[in-house]
Amino acid sequence: MVSRPSPRERLLDATITSLRRHGVQGTGIAELLHTSGAARQSIYQHFPGGKAELVAAATRRAGEFIVR
């Protein structure tokens, strides 16, 4: 059985995809929640700074992927 990624991982993946398609201004919390299937409180549990912290973490993750 394949386990589903954690809400944090799903939020990061959804954010990276949205940033690529729409940029920071076009990336909204509602879209990220819908795409990731995560609960609203997951954002603030994993990223207390909200959208800004989530975008920063997603940008770091995307950068790490490029470096590999």
Short mmCIF file of C-alpha atoms in Angstrom, two decimals:
data_model
loop_
_atom_site.label_atom_id
_atom_site.label_comp_id
_atom_site.label_asym_id
_atom_site.label_seq_id
_atom_site.Cartn_x
_atom_site.Cartn_y
_atom_site.Cartn_z
CA MET A 1 0.00 0.00 0.00
CA VAL A 2 1.35 3.41 -0.98
CA SER A 3 0.98 6.03 1.71
CA ARG A 4 -0.35 9.47 0.86
CA PRO A 5 2.09 12.36 1.34
CA SER A 6 1.59 14.47 4.46
CA PRO A 7 -0.51 17.66 4.27
CA ARG A 8 2.73 19.67 4.51
CA GLU A 9 4.20 17.88 1.49
CA ARG A 10 0.97 18.20 -0.49
CA LEU A 11 0.81 21.93 0.28
CA LEU A 12 4.41 22.42 -0.85
CA ASP A 13 3.80 20.50 -4.08
CA ALA A 14 0.62 22.47 -4.82
CA THR A 15 2.40 25.75 -4.10
CA ILE A 16 5.32 24.96 -6.41
CA THR A 17 2.92 24.07 -9.22
CA SER A 18 0.83 27.20 -8.69
CA LEU A 19 3.86 29.48 -8.51
CA ARG A 20 5.10 28.10 -11.83
CA ARG A 21 1.73 28.65 -13.47
CA HIS A 22 0.49 31.86 -11.86
CA GLY A 23 3.33 33.54 -9.94
CA VAL A 24 3.09 34.72 -6.34
CA GLN A 25 0.24 37.18 -6.90
CA GLY A 26 -1.85 34.58 -8.75
CA THR A 27 -1.37 31.90 -6.10
CA GLY A 28 -4.19 31.85 -3.57
CA ILE A 29 -4.77 29.93 -0.37
CA ALA A 30 -8.16 28.59 -1.53
CA GLU A 31 -6.59 27.12 -4.67
CA LEU A 32 -3.76 25.55 -2.67
CA LEU A 33 -6.20 23.97 -0.23
CA HIS A 34 -8.34 22.61 -3.06
CA THR A 35 -5.39 21.24 -5.04
CA SER A 36 -3.62 19.71 -2.05
CA GLY A 37 -6.71 18.38 -0.29
CA ALA A 38 -5.30 19.75 2.97
CA ALA A 39 -7.41 21.32 5.69
CA ARG A 40 -7.18 25.09 6.19
CA GLN A 41 -5.62 24.70 9.64
CA SER A 42 -2.79 22.67 8.04
CA ILE A 43 -1.38 25.81 6.46
CA TYR A 44 -1.06 27.60 9.79
CA GLN A 45 0.04 24.48 11.64
CA HIS A 46 2.95 23.86 9.26
CA PHE A 47 3.50 27.44 8.07
CA PRO A 48 2.58 29.84 10.92
CA GLY A 49 3.52 32.81 8.72
CA GLY A 50 0.75 31.88 6.28
CA LYS A 51 1.14 32.32 2.54
CA ALA A 52 4.47 34.16 2.81
CA GLU A 53 6.08 31.35 4.78
CA LEU A 54 4.55 28.68 2.54
CA VAL A 55 5.85 30.42 -0.60
CA ALA A 56 9.31 30.77 0.96
CA ALA A 57 9.41 27.06 1.86
CA ALA A 58 8.19 26.05 -1.61
CA THR A 59 10.83 28.26 -3.23
CA ARG A 60 13.57 26.67 -1.10
CA ARG A 61 12.32 23.19 -2.00
CA ALA A 62 12.22 24.00 -5.72
CA GLY A 63 15.76 25.39 -5.47
CA GLU A 64 16.98 22.22 -3.76
CA PHE A 65 15.47 20.15 -6.57
CA ILE A 66 17.30 22.24 -9.19
CA VAL A 67 20.64 21.90 -7.38
CA ARG A 68 20.42 18.10 -7.37
#
